[in-house]
Short mmCIF file of C-alpha atoms in Angstrom, two decimals:
data_model
loop_
_atom_site.label_atom_id
_atom_site.label_comp_id
_atom_site.label_asym_id
_atom_site.label_seq_id
_atom_site.Cartn_x
_atom_site.Cartn_y
_atom_site.Cartn_z
CA VAL A 69 -32.93 17.05 4.13
CA LEU A 70 -30.95 14.29 3.67
CA LYS A 71 -31.27 14.35 -0.17
CA LEU A 72 -29.99 17.76 0.03
CA LEU A 73 -27.01 16.97 1.57
CA ALA A 74 -26.11 13.97 -0.77
CA ASP A 75 -24.01 16.74 -2.67
CA ARG A 76 -23.72 19.34 -0.59
CA SER A 77 -22.46 19.88 2.95
CA LEU A 78 -24.68 21.12 5.70
CA ASP A 79 -23.05 24.79 6.32
CA SER A 80 -23.38 25.70 2.57
CA LEU A 81 -27.18 25.33 3.01
CA SER A 82 -29.90 27.90 3.87
CA LEU A 83 -32.92 27.23 5.93
CA ARG A 84 -34.63 28.78 2.92
CA GLU A 85 -33.34 26.28 0.49
CA ILE A 86 -33.70 23.50 2.87
CA ALA A 87 -37.67 24.38 3.73
CA ARG A 88 -38.30 24.66 0.17
CA GLU A 89 -37.14 21.06 -0.27
CA ALA A 90 -39.41 19.79 2.43
CA GLY A 91 -42.06 22.00 1.14
CA ILE A 92 -42.90 23.81 3.88
CA THR A 93 -42.26 27.43 4.74
CA PRO A 94 -39.63 29.16 6.46
CA THR A 95 -41.93 30.06 9.61
CA ALA A 96 -42.57 26.33 9.63
CA PHE A 97 -38.92 25.26 9.44
CA TYR A 98 -38.83 27.97 12.90
CA ARG A 99 -41.34 26.01 14.64
CA HIS A 100 -39.24 23.07 15.03
CA TYR A 101 -35.53 24.16 14.57
CA HIS A 102 -33.56 27.86 15.59
CA ASP A 103 -31.16 27.03 12.77
CA VAL A 104 -29.88 24.83 10.13
CA GLU A 105 -27.52 23.51 13.00
CA GLU A 106 -30.18 22.49 15.41
CA LEU A 107 -31.49 20.92 12.06
CA GLY A 108 -27.86 19.43 12.04
CA LEU A 109 -28.37 18.15 15.70
CA ALA A 110 -31.20 16.27 14.66
CA LEU A 111 -30.11 14.79 12.05
CA VAL A 112 -26.52 13.43 13.89
CA GLU A 113 -29.19 11.94 16.29
CA GLU A 114 -30.56 9.98 13.67
CA SER A 115 -27.93 9.11 11.69
CA CYS A 116 -25.54 8.30 14.87
CA ARG A 117 -28.91 5.85 16.16
CA SER A 118 -28.18 3.29 13.20
CA LEU A 119 -24.46 3.91 13.01
CA GLY A 120 -24.56 3.12 16.68
CA ARG A 121 -26.45 -0.20 16.71
CA THR A 122 -24.38 -1.35 13.82
CA MET A 123 -21.44 -0.80 15.68
CA GLN A 124 -22.50 -2.80 18.69
CA ILE A 125 -23.46 -5.69 16.34
CA ALA A 126 -20.32 -5.35 14.39
CA GLY A 127 -17.95 -4.99 17.94
CA THR A 128 -20.35 -8.32 19.53
CA HIS A 129 -18.83 -9.93 16.59
CA LEU A 130 -15.27 -9.27 17.45
CA THR A 131 -14.05 -12.07 19.13
CA SER A 132 -10.88 -14.04 18.16
CA SER A 133 -12.55 -16.41 15.77
CA GLU A 134 -12.45 -15.68 12.05
CA GLY A 135 -15.70 -16.05 11.01
CA ALA A 136 -17.27 -14.19 13.70
CA VAL A 137 -14.57 -10.92 11.87
CA GLU A 138 -16.35 -12.12 8.64
CA ARG A 139 -19.51 -11.40 10.46
CA SER A 140 -18.30 -7.99 11.53
CA LEU A 141 -17.44 -6.89 8.58
CA GLY A 142 -20.27 -8.15 6.87
CA VAL A 143 -22.29 -6.07 9.04
CA MET A 144 -20.66 -2.82 8.17
CA VAL A 145 -21.00 -3.55 4.50
CA GLY A 146 -24.94 -4.18 4.94
CA TYR A 147 -24.69 -0.45 6.65
CA ARG A 148 -23.19 1.13 4.18
CA ASP A 149 -25.76 -0.14 2.10
CA ASP A 150 -28.95 0.43 3.87
CA HIS A 151 -27.86 3.71 5.30
CA MET A 152 -26.18 5.71 2.61
CA SER A 153 -27.61 9.32 3.33
CA HIS A 154 -26.77 8.80 7.05
CA LEU A 155 -23.34 7.46 6.33
CA ARG A 156 -22.57 9.94 4.17
CA PHE A 157 -23.74 12.80 6.57
CA ILE A 158 -21.69 11.45 9.31
CA VAL A 159 -18.19 11.46 7.34
CA ARG A 160 -18.58 14.87 5.56
CA GLU A 161 -19.79 16.64 8.70
CA ARG A 162 -17.84 14.79 11.44
CA ASP A 163 -14.82 17.54 9.80
CA GLY A 164 -17.47 20.09 8.45
CA GLY A 165 -18.21 23.64 9.03
CA LEU A 166 -20.60 23.87 11.61
CA ARG A 167 -18.91 23.64 15.32
CA ARG A 168 -21.91 22.52 17.28
CA VAL A 169 -22.67 19.21 14.85
CA ARG A 170 -19.13 18.03 14.79
CA ARG A 171 -18.91 17.88 18.64
CA ALA A 172 -22.45 15.47 19.05
CA ILE A 173 -20.86 13.28 16.05
CA ALA A 174 -17.25 12.67 18.17
CA GLY A 175 -19.61 12.35 21.22
CA ARG A 176 -21.21 10.22 19.45
CA LEU A 177 -18.42 8.68 18.18
CA HIS A 178 -16.60 8.32 21.80
CA LEU A 179 -19.96 6.72 22.70
CA MET A 180 -19.88 3.45 20.29
CA ALA A 181 -15.94 3.42 21.26
CA ASP A 182 -16.83 2.78 24.71
CA GLU A 183 -19.76 0.35 24.27
CA VAL A 184 -17.26 -1.92 21.88
CA ALA A 185 -14.65 -1.36 25.13
CA VAL A 186 -16.82 -3.07 27.16
CA GLY A 187 -16.71 -6.41 24.87
CA LEU A 188 -13.23 -6.13 24.65
CA ALA A 189 -12.89 -7.06 28.24
CA ASP A 190 -12.38 -9.82 28.81
CA GLY A 191 -9.77 -10.72 25.02
CA PRO A 192 -7.23 -13.03 24.98
CA GLY A 193 -4.04 -11.35 25.30
CA ARG A 194 -5.63 -8.15 27.20
CA ALA A 195 -5.37 -9.09 31.42
CA GLY A 196 -4.21 -6.63 32.97
CA TRP A 197 -5.15 -3.75 30.57
CA SER A 198 -6.25 -0.64 31.73
CA LEU A 199 -9.28 0.99 30.88
CA GLN A 200 -7.95 3.48 29.16
CA ASP A 201 -5.67 0.80 26.59
CA ARG A 202 -8.88 -0.68 26.14
CA ARG A 203 -10.54 2.65 25.60
CA ALA A 204 -7.89 3.69 23.07
CA LEU A 205 -8.17 -0.17 21.60
CA ALA A 206 -11.74 0.35 20.63
CA GLY A 207 -11.59 3.75 19.39
CA LEU A 208 -8.85 2.19 16.87
CA ILE A 209 -11.83 -0.71 15.51
CA THR A 210 -13.84 2.14 15.52
CA GLU A 211 -11.85 4.24 13.13
CA THR A 212 -10.99 1.57 11.17
CA PHE A 213 -14.59 0.69 10.24
CA MET A 214 -14.96 4.57 10.00
CA ARG A 215 -12.45 4.41 7.58
CA MET A 216 -13.79 1.20 5.86
CA LEU A 217 -17.26 3.08 5.65
CA ALA A 218 -16.20 6.75 4.03
CA ASP A 219 -14.03 4.35 1.68
CA LEU A 220 -17.07 1.82 0.55
CA LEU A 221 -19.20 5.07 0.36
CA VAL A 222 -17.48 6.45 -3.00
CA ALA A 223 -15.87 3.18 -4.19
CA ASP A 224 -16.24 1.62 -7.82
CA PRO A 225 -17.44 -1.98 -6.88
CA ASP A 226 -14.51 -3.48 -8.37
CA ASP A 227 -12.37 -1.78 -4.77
CA GLU A 228 -15.06 -3.35 -2.66
CA THR A 229 -13.28 -6.58 -2.19
CA ASP A 230 -9.99 -4.84 -1.42
CA ILE A 231 -11.32 -2.23 0.92
CA VAL A 232 -12.71 -4.98 3.20
CA GLU A 233 -9.33 -7.53 2.93
CA ARG A 234 -7.49 -4.16 3.91
CA THR A 235 -9.76 -3.53 6.98
CA ARG A 236 -9.83 -7.48 7.90
CA ARG A 237 -6.07 -7.25 7.41
CA ARG A 238 -5.85 -3.70 10.06
CA LEU A 239 -8.19 -5.58 12.49
CA ARG A 240 -5.99 -8.85 12.97
CA VAL A 241 -2.64 -6.45 13.47
CA ILE A 242 -4.70 -4.47 16.17
CA GLY A 243 -4.93 -7.90 17.59
CA VAL A 244 -8.81 -8.87 16.69
CA GLY A 245 -9.76 -10.78 14.74
CA GLY A 246 -8.31 -14.45 14.55
CA THR A 247 -4.72 -15.46 13.81
CA ALA A 248 -1.74 -12.99 15.21
CA PRO A 249 0.46 -11.48 12.47
CA GLY A 250 4.13 -13.51 11.72
CA ASP A 251 2.03 -16.94 12.46
CA ALA A 252 2.26 -17.98 8.80
CA ALA A 253 0.66 -21.07 8.56
CA HIS A 254 -2.91 -19.36 9.15
CA SER A 255 -2.00 -15.54 7.35
CA GLY A 256 -1.51 -17.46 4.39
CA ASP A 257 0.33 -14.49 2.67
CA GLY A 258 4.20 -14.96 2.93
CA ALA A 259 4.88 -14.69 -0.89
CA GLU A 260 2.32 -12.12 -2.35
CA PRO A 261 3.32 -9.40 -4.62
CA LEU A 262 2.27 -5.92 -3.95
CA ASP A 263 -1.37 -5.84 -4.24
CA GLY A 264 -4.46 -6.49 -1.89
CA ARG A 265 -3.62 -3.41 -0.01
CA VAL B 264 -7.68 29.04 -4.24
CA LEU B 265 -6.58 26.97 -1.11
CA LYS B 266 -8.47 30.55 -0.16
CA LEU B 267 -10.96 29.85 -1.44
CA LEU B 268 -11.04 26.59 -0.31
CA ALA B 269 -11.14 27.39 3.57
CA ASP B 270 -14.72 27.35 3.71
CA ARG B 271 -15.95 25.16 0.01
CA SER B 272 -15.06 22.04 -1.65
CA LEU B 273 -13.85 21.78 -4.97
CA ASP B 274 -16.61 20.37 -6.80
CA SER B 275 -18.81 23.16 -5.66
CA LEU B 276 -16.25 26.03 -7.40
CA SER B 277 -17.03 27.01 -10.62
CA LEU B 278 -13.62 27.40 -12.96
CA ARG B 279 -15.21 31.51 -12.92
CA GLU B 280 -14.76 32.06 -9.34
CA ILE B 281 -11.17 30.43 -8.91
CA ALA B 282 -10.09 32.58 -12.15
CA ARG B 283 -11.83 35.73 -10.15
CA GLU B 284 -10.11 34.83 -6.81
CA ALA B 285 -6.73 34.18 -8.66
CA GLY B 286 -7.12 37.68 -10.55
CA ILE B 287 -6.82 35.77 -14.26
CA THR B 288 -8.96 35.70 -16.92
CA PRO B 289 -11.38 32.17 -17.23
CA THR B 290 -9.36 32.01 -20.77
CA ALA B 291 -5.80 32.14 -19.14
CA PHE B 292 -7.09 29.73 -16.27
CA TYR B 293 -7.44 27.04 -19.18
CA ARG B 294 -4.17 27.70 -20.51
CA HIS B 295 -2.84 25.94 -17.35
CA TYR B 296 -5.74 23.69 -16.27
CA HIS B 297 -7.96 21.67 -18.25
CA ASP B 298 -11.10 21.75 -15.48
CA VAL B 299 -11.06 22.04 -11.75
CA GLU B 300 -10.59 18.65 -11.27
CA GLU B 301 -7.36 18.84 -13.08
CA LEU B 302 -6.50 21.97 -10.64
CA GLY B 303 -7.50 19.55 -8.22
CA LEU B 304 -4.91 17.13 -8.95
CA ALA B 305 -2.22 19.64 -8.75
CA LEU B 306 -3.32 20.46 -5.51
CA VAL B 307 -3.15 17.12 -4.50
CA GLU B 308 0.40 16.73 -5.67
CA GLU B 309 1.66 19.90 -3.30
CA SER B 310 -0.62 19.56 -0.84
CA CYS B 311 0.55 15.74 -0.32
CA ARG B 312 4.03 16.82 -1.09
CA SER B 313 4.02 18.30 2.31
CA LEU B 314 2.33 15.75 4.28
CA GLY B 315 4.19 13.05 2.86
CA ARG B 316 7.29 14.39 3.96
CA THR B 317 5.77 14.63 7.40
CA MET B 318 4.74 11.51 7.56
CA GLN B 319 7.91 10.15 6.60
CA ILE B 320 9.50 11.95 9.27
CA ALA B 321 7.13 10.86 12.03
CA GLY B 322 7.54 7.33 10.86
CA THR B 323 11.22 7.50 11.02
CA HIS B 324 10.68 8.84 14.79
CA LEU B 325 8.28 6.05 15.28
CA THR B 326 10.58 3.28 17.14
CA SER B 327 9.90 2.01 20.05
CA SER B 328 11.59 4.63 22.97
CA GLU B 329 9.05 6.96 23.82
CA GLY B 330 10.80 10.07 23.02
CA ALA B 331 10.74 9.02 19.81
CA VAL B 332 6.86 8.63 20.00
CA GLU B 333 7.00 12.18 21.29
CA ARG B 334 8.82 13.55 18.34
CA SER B 335 6.83 12.06 16.06
CA LEU B 336 3.17 13.56 17.11
CA GLY B 337 5.09 16.93 17.68
CA VAL B 338 6.34 16.57 14.33
CA MET B 339 2.45 16.11 13.15
CA VAL B 340 1.33 18.90 15.20
CA GLY B 341 4.03 21.11 13.68
CA TYR B 342 2.20 20.03 10.47
CA ARG B 343 -1.32 21.14 11.47
CA ASP B 344 0.43 24.64 12.54
CA ASP B 345 2.37 24.82 9.30
CA HIS B 346 -0.34 23.65 6.48
CA MET B 347 -3.69 24.63 7.69
CA SER B 348 -4.63 25.24 4.25
CA HIS B 349 -2.69 21.54 2.73
CA LEU B 350 -4.31 19.56 5.62
CA ARG B 351 -7.95 20.99 5.22
CA PHE B 352 -7.73 20.73 1.49
CA ILE B 353 -6.47 16.79 1.80
CA VAL B 354 -9.22 15.76 5.00
CA ARG B 355 -11.97 16.98 3.27
CA GLU B 356 -11.36 16.41 -0.69
CA ARG B 357 -10.20 12.90 0.14
CA ASP B 358 -14.15 12.16 1.20
CA GLY B 359 -15.35 14.83 -1.02
CA GLY B 360 -17.53 14.94 -4.78
CA LEU B 361 -14.24 14.68 -7.21
CA ARG B 362 -13.36 10.77 -8.06
CA ARG B 363 -10.20 11.40 -9.78
CA VAL B 364 -9.16 14.15 -6.71
CA ARG B 365 -10.16 10.96 -4.48
CA ARG B 366 -8.54 8.87 -6.31
CA ALA B 367 -5.29 10.20 -6.11
CA ILE B 368 -5.16 11.58 -2.55
CA ALA B 369 -6.00 7.75 -1.54
CA GLY B 370 -2.96 6.66 -3.87
CA ARG B 371 -0.51 9.37 -2.04
CA LEU B 372 -1.83 8.41 1.27
CA HIS B 373 -0.85 4.50 0.35
CA LEU B 374 2.74 5.73 -0.48
CA MET B 375 3.16 7.23 2.29
CA ALA B 376 2.19 4.04 4.46
CA ASP B 377 4.60 1.96 2.08
CA GLU B 378 7.39 4.51 3.24
CA VAL B 379 6.21 4.00 6.59
CA ALA B 380 6.39 0.17 6.44
CA VAL B 381 9.39 -0.24 4.80
CA GLY B 382 10.58 1.64 8.74
CA LEU B 383 8.54 -1.25 10.83
CA ALA B 384 10.50 -4.10 8.55
CA ASP B 385 13.02 -4.62 11.69
CA GLY B 386 10.67 -3.88 14.98
CA PRO B 387 10.47 -5.84 18.05
CA GLY B 388 8.15 -8.62 18.42
CA ARG B 389 7.36 -8.06 14.23
CA ALA B 390 10.21 -10.80 13.23
CA GLY B 391 8.02 -12.91 10.32
CA TRP B 392 5.43 -10.67 9.72
CA SER B 393 4.72 -10.63 6.41
CA LEU B 394 5.10 -7.50 3.90
CA GLN B 395 0.92 -7.23 4.07
CA ASP B 396 1.06 -6.93 7.60
CA ARG B 397 3.74 -5.01 8.07
CA ARG B 398 1.42 -3.08 5.51
CA ALA B 399 -1.57 -3.09 7.30
CA LEU B 400 0.44 -1.62 10.50
CA ALA B 401 1.66 0.90 8.43
CA GLY B 402 -1.74 1.89 7.28
CA LEU B 403 -3.00 1.95 10.56
CA ILE B 404 -0.12 4.32 11.71
CA THR B 405 -0.81 6.54 8.89
CA GLU B 406 -4.60 6.83 9.48
CA THR B 407 -3.85 7.28 12.64
CA PHE B 408 -2.53 10.37 12.25
CA MET B 409 -4.31 11.40 9.67
CA ARG B 410 -7.42 11.15 12.73
CA MET B 411 -5.59 13.45 14.76
CA LEU B 412 -4.47 15.90 12.02
CA ALA B 413 -8.44 16.05 11.37
CA ASP B 414 -9.24 16.63 14.68
CA LEU B 415 -6.77 19.25 15.32
CA LEU B 416 -7.73 21.19 12.36
CA VAL B 417 -10.80 22.07 14.47
CA ALA B 418 -10.26 21.52 17.75
CA ASP B 419 -10.49 24.13 20.27
CA PRO B 420 -7.44 24.89 21.77
CA ASP B 421 -8.69 22.94 24.90
CA ASP B 422 -9.16 19.93 23.14
CA GLU B 423 -5.94 19.51 21.41
CA THR B 424 -3.64 18.07 24.94
CA ASP B 425 -6.53 15.28 24.58
CA ILE B 426 -6.63 14.87 20.97
CA VAL B 427 -2.63 13.95 21.20
CA GLU B 428 -2.83 11.84 24.21
CA ARG B 429 -5.36 10.09 22.56
CA THR B 430 -3.40 9.27 19.49
CA ARG B 431 -0.48 8.30 22.07
CA ARG B 432 -2.48 5.85 23.39
CA ARG B 433 -3.78 4.34 20.14
CA LEU B 434 -0.03 4.49 18.62
CA ARG B 435 0.95 2.00 22.24
CA VAL B 436 -1.93 -0.47 21.56
CA ILE B 437 -0.89 -0.70 17.77
CA GLY B 438 2.57 -1.75 19.51
CA VAL B 439 4.71 1.38 18.29
CA GLY B 440 5.86 3.76 20.60
CA GLY B 441 6.71 2.79 23.82
CA THR B 442 5.59 0.28 26.84
CA ALA B 443 3.11 -2.31 25.74
CA PRO B 444 -0.46 -2.16 27.19
CA GLY B 445 -0.81 -4.41 30.33
CA ASP B 446 2.64 -3.45 31.40
CA ALA B 447 1.02 -1.45 34.04
CA ALA B 448 4.78 -0.61 36.02
CA HIS B 449 5.03 2.26 32.88
CA SER B 450 1.33 2.62 31.70
CA GLY B 451 0.51 4.75 34.68
CA ASP B 452 -3.16 4.81 34.61
CA GLY B 453 -4.51 1.70 36.49
CA ALA B 454 -7.14 3.86 38.35
CA GLU B 455 -7.48 6.47 36.06
CA PRO B 456 -11.08 7.72 35.74
CA LEU B 457 -13.26 8.45 32.69
CA ASP B 458 -11.37 11.44 31.59
CA GLY B 459 -8.27 11.58 29.08
CA ARG B 460 -10.14 10.02 25.88
#
């Protein structure tokens, strides 16, 4: 089914097309799923399982040392390489036409952010942050990774370095991932021109 | 054409369907646009003009006082109300199937972030930030607003308050929009339970 979804959104597919692609009769399909939406929910589970594992690993790496951020970014690029069809499904259907599918993806992304938030409890400069603020920070990190993944999904090979670099810098500005902005000794970009976004 | 695009992505439409909806012959259509992609580029211009104006106003409001952030959020909610079809087009096609359309939207979003970055030059705590870091911050702000708009586009009315509140908190964690996290006297959320994300 994910093969069919490479070019089309879930709500544009009929049950009959899906059954044909899967090589089964519509009747056999109905034995498994009530409708296309229910199939979508099963795909959410499958896709978000792999993404959730990846977010968790990337979140664990996100401590304050620069090498760790590189590992974190590497984990994300690896996810794009290994789970293209899962990623494409999540990126498209999270804003797609099927309400229950959308809500299921949103719910899973919130859970992922919550797991990232747990790891942020004791970060430097975050003493006294409320649970809510840590969650907001974790939400920002999760969305920054999601944006990177969506960009990487359709990127020309030439653009990949820029996309990763942009993400690295955003994480730094959020306050995870090494040297804080303004510390010119380490940021190494004082005089750079209009590139690298 | 934006009416047709309410339910379908641009790359799923044929020139013939579009001409029929517009009440013109395919020949007349060709007089204006070489192909569907070129029509898409014209729609990018139109949609991003309204969004760009909105981002600029919202960015201008984003100073350090809390009331200003409220105005900024209000401007964004207003954009969703007034420009549903533009917004839907941008949200869907920025990750959609037509490469030139995607790149055009990405380019326009970068320009919007650059305009926001200009306004961030003299913010408190941002002395000594490089242009690159200000751009990364502006990119985060732009993406945070885009995420809010995409969520609002499909939200149940009951969820709107949560979406806006989540955005408010994310902006605060990024360092724009009032009291910094950890300042319990103003954050007013020390003991709140698992809601409001």
